[in-house]
CSV table of C-alpha atoms and ligand atoms in Angstrom, one decimal:
chain,number,residue,atom,x,y,z
A,1,SER,CA,27.1,26.3,-21.6
A,2,ALA,CA,24.4,27.3,-19.1
A,3,GLY,CA,26.2,30.5,-18.2
A,4,TYR,CA,26.2,30.2,-14.4
A,5,GLU,CA,26.6,33.2,-12.2
A,6,ASP,CA,26.0,31.6,-8.9
A,7,PRO,CA,28.2,28.7,-7.8
A,8,GLU,CA,25.4,27.2,-6.0
A,9,ASN,CA,23.5,26.7,-9.2
A,10,VAL,CA,26.5,24.9,-10.7
A,11,LEU,CA,26.5,22.6,-7.8
A,12,ARG,CA,22.8,22.0,-7.9
A,13,ASP,CA,22.9,21.3,-11.6
A,14,ALA,CA,25.9,19.0,-11.3
A,15,ASP,CA,24.0,17.1,-8.6
A,16,THR,CA,21.0,16.7,-10.8
A,17,ALA,CA,23.1,15.5,-13.8
A,18,MET,CA,25.0,13.1,-11.6
A,19,TYR,CA,21.7,11.8,-10.1
A,20,ARG,CA,20.4,11.3,-13.6
A,21,ALA,CA,23.5,9.5,-14.8
A,22,LYS,CA,23.3,7.2,-11.8
A,23,GLU,CA,19.7,6.5,-12.5
A,24,SER,CA,20.3,5.7,-16.1
A,25,GLY,CA,23.2,3.3,-15.4
A,26,LYS,CA,26.8,3.0,-14.4
A,27,ALA,CA,29.8,4.4,-16.2
A,28,ARG,CA,27.9,7.2,-17.8
A,29,PHE,CA,28.0,10.9,-17.4
A,30,GLU,CA,25.5,13.4,-18.5
A,31,VAL,CA,25.6,17.0,-19.5
A,32,PHE,CA,23.0,19.2,-18.0
A,33,ASP,CA,20.5,20.7,-20.4
A,34,SER,CA,17.8,23.2,-20.0
A,35,SER,CA,14.9,20.7,-20.0
A,36,MET,CA,16.6,19.0,-17.1
A,37,HIS,CA,16.9,22.4,-15.5
A,38,SER,CA,13.1,23.0,-15.7
A,39,HIS,CA,12.7,19.4,-14.4
A,40,ALA,CA,15.0,20.2,-11.5
A,41,VAL,CA,13.1,23.4,-10.7
A,42,ALA,CA,9.8,21.5,-10.8
A,43,LEU,CA,11.2,18.9,-8.4
A,44,LEU,CA,12.5,21.6,-6.0
A,45,GLN,CA,9.1,23.3,-6.1
A,46,LEU,CA,7.4,20.0,-5.3
A,47,GLU,CA,9.8,19.3,-2.5
A,48,ASN,CA,9.1,22.7,-1.1
A,49,ASP,CA,5.3,22.1,-1.4
A,50,LEU,CA,5.6,18.7,0.2
A,51,ARG,CA,7.3,20.2,3.3
A,52,ARG,CA,4.6,22.8,3.6
A,53,ALA,CA,1.9,20.2,3.0
A,54,ILE,CA,3.1,18.2,6.0
A,55,GLU,CA,2.9,21.4,8.2
A,56,ARG,CA,-0.5,22.3,6.8
A,57,ARG,CA,-1.9,18.7,7.0
A,58,GLU,CA,-2.9,18.5,3.4
A,59,PHE,CA,-2.7,14.7,3.3
A,60,ARG,CA,-5.7,12.4,3.6
A,61,VAL,CA,-5.8,8.7,3.9
A,62,TYR,CA,-8.2,6.8,1.6
A,63,TYR,CA,-9.2,3.2,2.2
A,64,GLN,CA,-9.8,0.5,-0.4
A,65,PRO,CA,-11.7,-2.6,0.7
A,66,ILE,CA,-10.0,-6.0,0.5
A,67,ILE,CA,-12.6,-8.7,0.1
A,68,ASP,CA,-12.5,-12.3,1.3
A,69,LEU,CA,-13.4,-14.1,-1.9
A,70,GLU,CA,-14.8,-17.1,-0.1
A,71,THR,CA,-17.3,-15.3,2.0
A,72,ASP,CA,-17.7,-12.1,-0.2
A,73,THR,CA,-17.2,-10.0,3.0
A,74,VAL,CA,-14.7,-7.2,3.6
A,75,SER,CA,-11.7,-8.4,5.5
A,76,GLY,CA,-10.0,-5.1,5.7
A,77,PHE,CA,-8.7,-2.0,3.9
A,78,GLU,CA,-5.6,-0.8,2.3
A,79,ALA,CA,-4.6,2.7,3.3
A,80,LEU,CA,-3.7,4.9,0.3
A,81,VAL,CA,-2.5,8.4,0.8
A,82,ARG,CA,-3.8,11.4,-1.1
A,83,TRP,CA,-2.6,15.0,-1.3
A,84,TYR,CA,-5.0,17.9,-1.5
A,85,HIS,CA,-2.7,20.5,-3.0
A,86,PRO,CA,-4.1,24.0,-2.6
A,87,GLU,CA,-3.5,24.9,-6.3
A,88,ARG,CA,-3.1,21.6,-8.1
A,89,GLY,CA,-6.0,19.8,-6.4
A,90,LEU,CA,-5.8,16.1,-5.8
A,91,VAL,CA,-2.3,14.8,-6.4
A,92,PRO,CA,-1.9,11.0,-6.8
A,93,PRO,CA,0.8,9.2,-4.7
A,94,ASP,CA,2.8,8.1,-7.8
A,95,GLU,CA,3.6,11.8,-8.3
A,96,PHE,CA,4.9,12.6,-4.9
A,97,ILE,CA,5.9,9.4,-3.1
A,98,PRO,CA,9.2,9.1,-5.1
A,99,ILE,CA,10.1,12.7,-4.2
A,100,ALA,CA,9.1,12.2,-0.6
A,101,GLU,CA,11.5,9.2,-0.7
A,102,ASP,CA,14.4,11.1,-2.3
A,103,THR,CA,14.1,13.9,0.2
A,104,GLY,CA,13.6,11.8,3.3
A,105,LEU,CA,10.2,13.4,3.9
A,106,ILE,CA,8.6,10.0,3.5
A,107,VAL,CA,9.5,9.1,7.1
A,108,GLU,CA,7.3,11.8,8.5
A,109,LEU,CA,4.6,11.3,5.9
A,110,GLY,CA,4.7,7.6,6.5
A,111,ASN,CA,4.2,8.1,10.2
A,112,ILE,CA,1.3,10.4,9.5
A,113,VAL,CA,-0.4,7.7,7.3
A,114,LEU,CA,0.4,4.9,9.8
A,115,ARG,CA,-0.9,6.8,12.8
A,116,GLU,CA,-4.1,7.9,11.0
A,117,SER,CA,-4.8,4.4,9.6
A,118,CYS,CA,-4.4,2.8,13.0
A,119,ARG,CA,-6.6,5.4,14.6
A,120,GLN,CA,-9.3,4.9,12.0
A,121,LEU,CA,-9.2,1.2,12.3
A,122,ARG,CA,-9.5,1.4,16.1
A,123,GLU,CA,-12.6,3.6,15.6
A,124,TRP,CA,-14.1,1.0,13.2
A,125,HIS,CA,-13.4,-1.7,15.7
A,126,SER,CA,-15.1,0.2,18.5
A,127,THR,CA,-18.1,1.4,16.5
A,128,SER,CA,-19.0,-1.7,14.5
A,129,SER,CA,-19.3,-5.4,15.1
A,130,LEU,CA,-16.5,-6.0,12.6
A,131,LYS,CA,-13.8,-6.6,15.2
A,132,SER,CA,-11.4,-8.5,12.9
A,133,LEU,CA,-11.1,-5.8,10.2
A,134,THR,CA,-7.4,-5.2,9.3
A,135,VAL,CA,-5.6,-2.2,7.8
A,136,ALA,CA,-2.7,-2.5,5.4
A,137,VAL,CA,-0.2,0.3,5.2
A,138,ASN,CA,2.4,0.7,2.5
A,139,LEU,CA,6.1,1.1,3.6
A,140,SER,CA,8.6,2.6,1.2
A,141,ALA,CA,12.2,1.5,0.9
A,142,LYS,CA,13.5,4.5,2.9
A,143,GLN,CA,11.0,3.9,5.7
A,144,PHE,CA,12.0,0.3,5.8
A,145,ALA,CA,15.7,1.3,6.1
A,146,GLN,CA,15.0,3.4,9.2
A,147,PRO,CA,16.7,1.7,12.1
A,148,ASN,CA,14.0,2.9,14.5
A,149,LEU,CA,11.1,1.8,12.3
A,150,VAL,CA,10.1,-0.9,14.8
A,151,THR,CA,10.1,1.6,17.7
A,152,GLN,CA,8.0,4.0,15.7
A,153,VAL,CA,5.5,1.3,14.8
A,154,LYS,CA,5.3,0.2,18.4
A,155,GLU,CA,4.8,3.7,19.6
A,156,ILE,CA,2.0,4.4,17.1
A,157,LEU,CA,0.2,1.1,18.1
A,158,ARG,CA,0.5,2.2,21.8
A,159,GLU,CA,-0.7,5.7,21.1
A,160,THR,CA,-3.7,4.5,19.1
A,161,GLY,CA,-4.5,1.5,21.2
A,162,LEU,CA,-4.6,-0.8,18.2
A,163,ASP,CA,-3.8,-4.5,18.7
A,164,ALA,CA,-0.8,-5.2,16.5
A,165,GLN,CA,-2.4,-8.3,14.8
A,166,TYR,CA,-4.8,-6.0,12.9
A,167,LEU,CA,-2.0,-4.0,11.3
A,168,LYS,CA,-0.5,-5.2,8.0
A,169,LEU,CA,2.6,-3.7,6.5
A,170,GLU,CA,3.2,-3.9,2.8
A,171,ILE,CA,6.6,-3.9,1.2
A,172,THR,CA,7.7,-4.7,-2.3
A,173,GLU,CA,9.8,-7.8,-3.0
A,174,THR,CA,12.5,-5.5,-4.4
A,175,VAL,CA,12.9,-3.8,-1.0
A,176,VAL,CA,13.3,-7.3,0.6
A,177,MET,CA,15.7,-8.7,-2.0
A,178,GLU,CA,17.9,-5.7,-2.2
A,179,ASN,CA,18.7,-5.5,1.4
A,180,ALA,CA,18.2,-9.1,2.4
A,181,GLU,CA,20.2,-9.0,5.6
A,182,VAL,CA,18.7,-5.8,6.9
A,183,ALA,CA,15.3,-7.0,5.7
A,184,ARG,CA,15.5,-10.2,7.6
A,185,THR,CA,16.3,-8.5,10.9
A,186,MET,CA,13.6,-5.8,10.3
A,187,LEU,CA,10.9,-8.3,9.3
A,188,SER,CA,11.6,-10.5,12.3
A,189,GLN,CA,11.4,-7.6,14.7
A,190,LEU,CA,8.1,-6.4,13.1
A,191,CYS,CA,6.8,-10.0,13.2
A,192,ALA,CA,7.8,-10.2,16.9
A,193,LEU,CA,5.7,-7.1,17.5
A,194,GLY,CA,2.7,-9.1,16.2
A,195,VAL,CA,2.3,-7.1,13.0
A,196,GLN,CA,1.5,-9.0,9.8
A,197,LEU,CA,3.6,-8.6,6.7
A,198,SER,CA,2.7,-8.6,3.0
A,199,ILE,CA,4.6,-8.5,-0.2
A,200,ASP,CA,3.2,-5.9,-2.5
A,201,ASP,CA,3.1,-5.9,-6.3
A,202,PHE,CA,4.4,-9.5,-6.4
A,203,GLY,CA,5.6,-10.5,-9.8
A,204,THR,CA,7.2,-7.2,-10.8
A,205,GLY,CA,10.5,-7.8,-9.2
A,206,TYR,CA,12.7,-10.9,-8.6
A,207,SER,CA,9.7,-13.1,-7.9
A,208,SER,CA,11.4,-15.8,-6.0
A,209,LEU,CA,8.8,-17.4,-3.8
A,210,SER,CA,11.2,-20.0,-2.4
A,211,TYR,CA,13.4,-17.2,-1.3
A,212,LEU,CA,10.7,-14.9,0.1
A,213,HIS,CA,9.3,-17.8,2.0
A,214,ARG,CA,12.3,-17.7,4.3
A,215,PHE,CA,11.1,-14.4,5.6
A,216,PRO,CA,8.2,-14.1,8.0
A,217,VAL,CA,5.8,-12.9,5.3
A,218,LYS,CA,2.1,-14.0,5.5
A,219,THR,CA,0.5,-12.5,2.5
A,220,LEU,CA,1.4,-12.1,-1.2
A,221,LYS,CA,-0.3,-9.4,-3.3
A,222,ILE,CA,-0.3,-10.3,-6.9
A,223,ASP,CA,0.5,-7.2,-9.0
A,224,ARG,CA,-2.5,-5.9,-10.9
A,225,SER,CA,-0.7,-6.1,-14.3
A,226,PHE,CA,-1.1,-9.9,-14.0
A,227,ILE,CA,-4.8,-9.7,-13.2
A,228,GLY,CA,-5.3,-7.1,-16.0
A,229,ARG,CA,-3.9,-9.5,-18.5
A,230,MET,CA,-6.2,-12.4,-17.6
A,231,GLY,CA,-8.5,-12.8,-20.7
A,232,THR,CA,-12.1,-13.7,-20.9
A,233,ASN,CA,-11.3,-17.2,-22.0
A,234,GLY,CA,-8.8,-17.9,-19.3
A,235,GLU,CA,-5.8,-16.7,-21.4
A,236,ASN,CA,-2.8,-15.7,-19.3
A,237,SER,CA,-4.3,-16.9,-16.1
A,238,GLU,CA,-1.8,-19.7,-15.7
A,239,VAL,CA,0.8,-17.3,-14.1
A,240,VAL,CA,-1.8,-16.2,-11.5
A,241,LYS,CA,-2.9,-19.7,-10.9
A,242,THR,CA,0.7,-20.9,-10.4
A,243,ILE,CA,1.5,-18.1,-8.0
A,244,ASN,CA,-1.6,-18.8,-6.0
A,245,THR,CA,-1.0,-22.5,-5.8
A,246,LEU,CA,2.7,-22.1,-4.8
A,247,ALA,CA,1.9,-19.4,-2.2
A,248,ASN,CA,-0.9,-21.5,-0.7
A,249,ASN,CA,1.5,-24.5,-0.6
A,250,LEU,CA,3.9,-22.4,1.3
A,251,GLY,CA,1.2,-21.4,3.7
A,252,MET,CA,0.8,-17.8,2.5
A,253,SER,CA,-2.5,-16.2,1.7
A,254,VAL,CA,-3.0,-14.3,-1.6
A,255,VAL,CA,-4.6,-11.0,-2.5
A,256,ALA,CA,-5.3,-10.4,-6.2
A,257,GLU,CA,-4.8,-6.7,-6.9
A,258,GLY,CA,-6.7,-4.6,-9.4
A,259,ILE,CA,-9.7,-6.8,-10.1
A,260,GLU,CA,-11.9,-4.9,-12.6
A,261,THR,CA,-14.2,-7.3,-14.4
A,262,GLU,CA,-16.6,-10.1,-13.4
A,263,GLU,CA,-14.6,-12.5,-15.6
A,264,GLN,CA,-11.4,-11.9,-13.7
A,265,LEU,CA,-13.3,-12.3,-10.4
A,266,ALA,CA,-14.9,-15.5,-11.5
A,267,GLN,CA,-11.6,-16.9,-12.6
A,268,LEU,CA,-9.9,-15.9,-9.4
A,269,LYS,CA,-12.6,-17.5,-7.4
A,270,GLY,CA,-12.4,-20.6,-9.6
A,271,MET,CA,-8.7,-21.1,-8.8
A,272,GLY,CA,-9.4,-20.6,-5.0
A,273,CYS,CA,-7.7,-17.3,-4.7
A,274,GLY,CA,-8.4,-16.1,-1.1
A,275,PHE,CA,-8.7,-12.3,-1.3
A,276,GLY,CA,-9.3,-9.6,-3.9
A,277,GLN,CA,-9.0,-5.9,-4.2
A,278,GLY,CA,-10.0,-3.7,-7.1
A,279,TYR,CA,-12.4,-1.3,-8.7
A,280,ILE,CA,-15.0,-4.1,-9.1
A,281,PHE,CA,-15.6,-3.9,-5.4
A,282,SER,CA,-14.7,-0.3,-4.7
A,283,ARG,CA,-12.3,2.4,-5.5
A,284,PRO,CA,-10.3,3.8,-2.6
A,285,LEU,CA,-12.7,5.7,-0.4
A,286,MET,CA,-12.6,8.7,1.9
A,287,ALA,CA,-12.8,7.7,5.5
A,288,GLU,CA,-16.5,8.7,5.7
A,289,ALA,CA,-17.5,6.6,2.7
A,290,ALA,CA,-15.4,3.7,3.9
A,291,THR,CA,-17.3,3.9,7.2
A,292,GLN,CA,-20.5,3.6,5.3
A,293,PHE,CA,-19.0,0.6,3.5
A,294,VAL,CA,-18.2,-0.9,6.9
A,295,GLN,CA,-21.8,-0.2,8.0
A,296,GLU,CA,-23.3,-1.8,4.9
A,297,GLN,CA,-21.0,-4.8,5.4
A,298,GLN,CA,-22.2,-5.0,9.0
A,299,ALA,CA,-25.8,-5.0,7.9
A,300,PHE,CA,-24.9,-7.8,5.5
A,301,VAL,CA,-23.2,-9.8,8.3
A,302,VAL,CA,-26.1,-9.3,10.7
A,303,SER,CA,-28.7,-10.3,8.0
A,304,ASN,CA,-26.6,-13.5,7.4
A,305,LEU,CA,-26.6,-14.1,11.2
A,306,ILE,CA,-30.4,-13.7,11.2
A,307,ASP,CA,-30.6,-16.1,8.3
A,308,ASP,CA,-28.4,-18.6,10.1
A,309,SER,CA,-30.5,-18.4,13.3
A,310,LEU,CA,-33.7,-18.8,11.2
A,311,VAL,CA,-32.3,-21.9,9.6
A,312,GLN,CA,-31.3,-23.2,13.0
A,313,SER,CA,-34.6,-22.5,14.6
A,314,GLN,CA,-36.3,-24.2,11.6
A,315,LEU,CA,-33.9,-27.1,12.0
A,316,GLN,CA,-34.9,-27.3,15.7
A,317,MET,CA,-38.5,-27.3,14.7
A,318,VAL,CA,-37.9,-30.2,12.3
A,319,ASN,CA,-36.0,-32.1,15.0
B,401,C2E,P1,-0.1,-0.1,-4.3
B,401,C2E,O1,0.3,-0.2,-2.9
B,401,C2E,O2,0.1,-1.3,-5.1
B,401,C2E,O3,-1.7,0.3,-4.2
B,401,C2E,C1,-2.6,-0.2,-5.1
B,401,C2E,C2,-2.9,0.9,-6.2
B,401,C2E,O4,-3.7,0.3,-7.2
B,401,C2E,C3,-3.6,2.1,-5.7
B,401,C2E,O5,-3.2,3.2,-6.5
B,401,C2E,C4,-5.1,1.8,-6.1
B,401,C2E,O6,-5.9,2.9,-6.2
B,401,C2E,C5,-4.9,1.1,-7.4
B,401,C2E,N1,-6.0,0.2,-7.7
B,401,C2E,C6,-6.7,-0.5,-6.9
B,401,C2E,N2,-7.7,-1.2,-7.6
B,401,C2E,C7,-7.5,-0.9,-8.9
B,401,C2E,C8,-8.1,-1.4,-10.1
B,401,C2E,O7,-9.0,-2.2,-10.1
B,401,C2E,N3,-7.6,-0.9,-11.3
B,401,C2E,C9,-6.6,0.0,-11.3
B,401,C2E,N4,-6.2,0.5,-12.5
B,401,C2E,N5,-6.0,0.5,-10.2
B,401,C2E,C10,-6.4,0.0,-9.0
B,401,C2E,P2,-2.8,4.6,-5.8
B,401,C2E,O8,-3.6,4.9,-4.6
B,401,C2E,O9,-2.6,5.6,-6.8
B,401,C2E,O10,-1.3,4.3,-5.2
B,401,C2E,C11,-0.2,4.0,-6.0
B,401,C2E,C12,1.0,3.5,-5.2
B,401,C2E,O11,1.5,4.6,-4.4
B,401,C2E,C13,0.6,2.4,-4.3
B,401,C2E,O12,0.6,1.2,-5.0
B,401,C2E,C14,1.8,2.5,-3.3
B,401,C2E,O13,3.0,1.9,-3.9
B,401,C2E,C15,2.0,4.0,-3.3
B,401,C2E,N6,1.4,4.5,-2.0
B,401,C2E,C16,0.1,4.9,-1.8
B,401,C2E,N7,-0.1,5.3,-0.6
B,401,C2E,C17,1.1,5.2,0.1
B,401,C2E,C18,1.6,5.5,1.4
B,401,C2E,O14,0.9,5.9,2.3
B,401,C2E,N8,2.9,5.3,1.6
B,401,C2E,C19,3.8,4.8,0.7
B,401,C2E,N9,5.1,4.5,1.0
B,401,C2E,N10,3.4,4.5,-0.6
B,401,C2E,C20,2.1,4.7,-0.9
B,402,MG,MG1,0.1,-1.6,-1.5
B,403,MG,MG1,0.3,-3.2,-5.0
């Protein structure tokens, strides 16, 4: 046995064992072992660090461009949170979002990301000619289950002065399917605010388009595992093609996630996929670098406008 001296430790370990048992399936119980103990200590440490990180503002929002594949221009950015841990350096979200979820800290963290993303987008709108840029912010299950989520989103939009139509909220299909009734109410209220809704990582969960279609969801993001499997000779691209066609038929737009190669990009363009995101265009960028990306894009747009007006004046000359 673990040889407990402090009853609180027994409770803590029992909690962890129960949590594990729950995680690994019903009708099971698990005995606490020492590797789980060190795991539990690491988690507690991380939880502690997370609380402190919120106070010390150690989080940064990175922005990854989402490209309109028809025009090759940036249509917006996805906001992706990063944690600059004083000792561990840059911690990726997969390592702390689940803990932030379990401890409820995600609500505060989520609001930080949402507020900063809206503020940043507002700044881009006011300093560039790209007035229709959007920002997509991820919502976790816990955030989505907050009864006052709509009030919070509304308040942040008001504070930052961002028009709701430029904000997109991403949720996974699992979150929608697992709480269908709550989700329906929540999604309708968010939709009524004017915010756009996207399904993230599509294909990894229930993948019922006909069902999802009954919710006010505008955009489908195809999980990058599907894009990654598309071969150079068009192998495995049928699934992506089918999802794209069905989504378009249902009036939804599609974003292909995780595009890394020219072949994948060419295939996606070939099947008429509307939007793309991935390392081939850009990794997630710090705000400053993203601003530069916006400026380059703006230069591109302006030069196209000049081209257009040249063509027009030439046409006028011909006439
Ligand atoms: P996601 O929402 O599906 O975000 C896309 C992830 O794919 C990002 O990972 C991005 O860096 C990565 N990615 C983009 N293009 C490529 C590519 O071409 N190849 C590969 N291999 N990866 C690519 P990241 O930033 O590590 O985020 C991981 C997940 O953490 C996100 O997945 C999202 O579920 C969650 N997350 C990130 N930021 C937040 C946040 O502010 N709030 C919440 N609730 N979750 C967040
Ligand atoms: Mg996302
Ligand atoms: Mg995704």
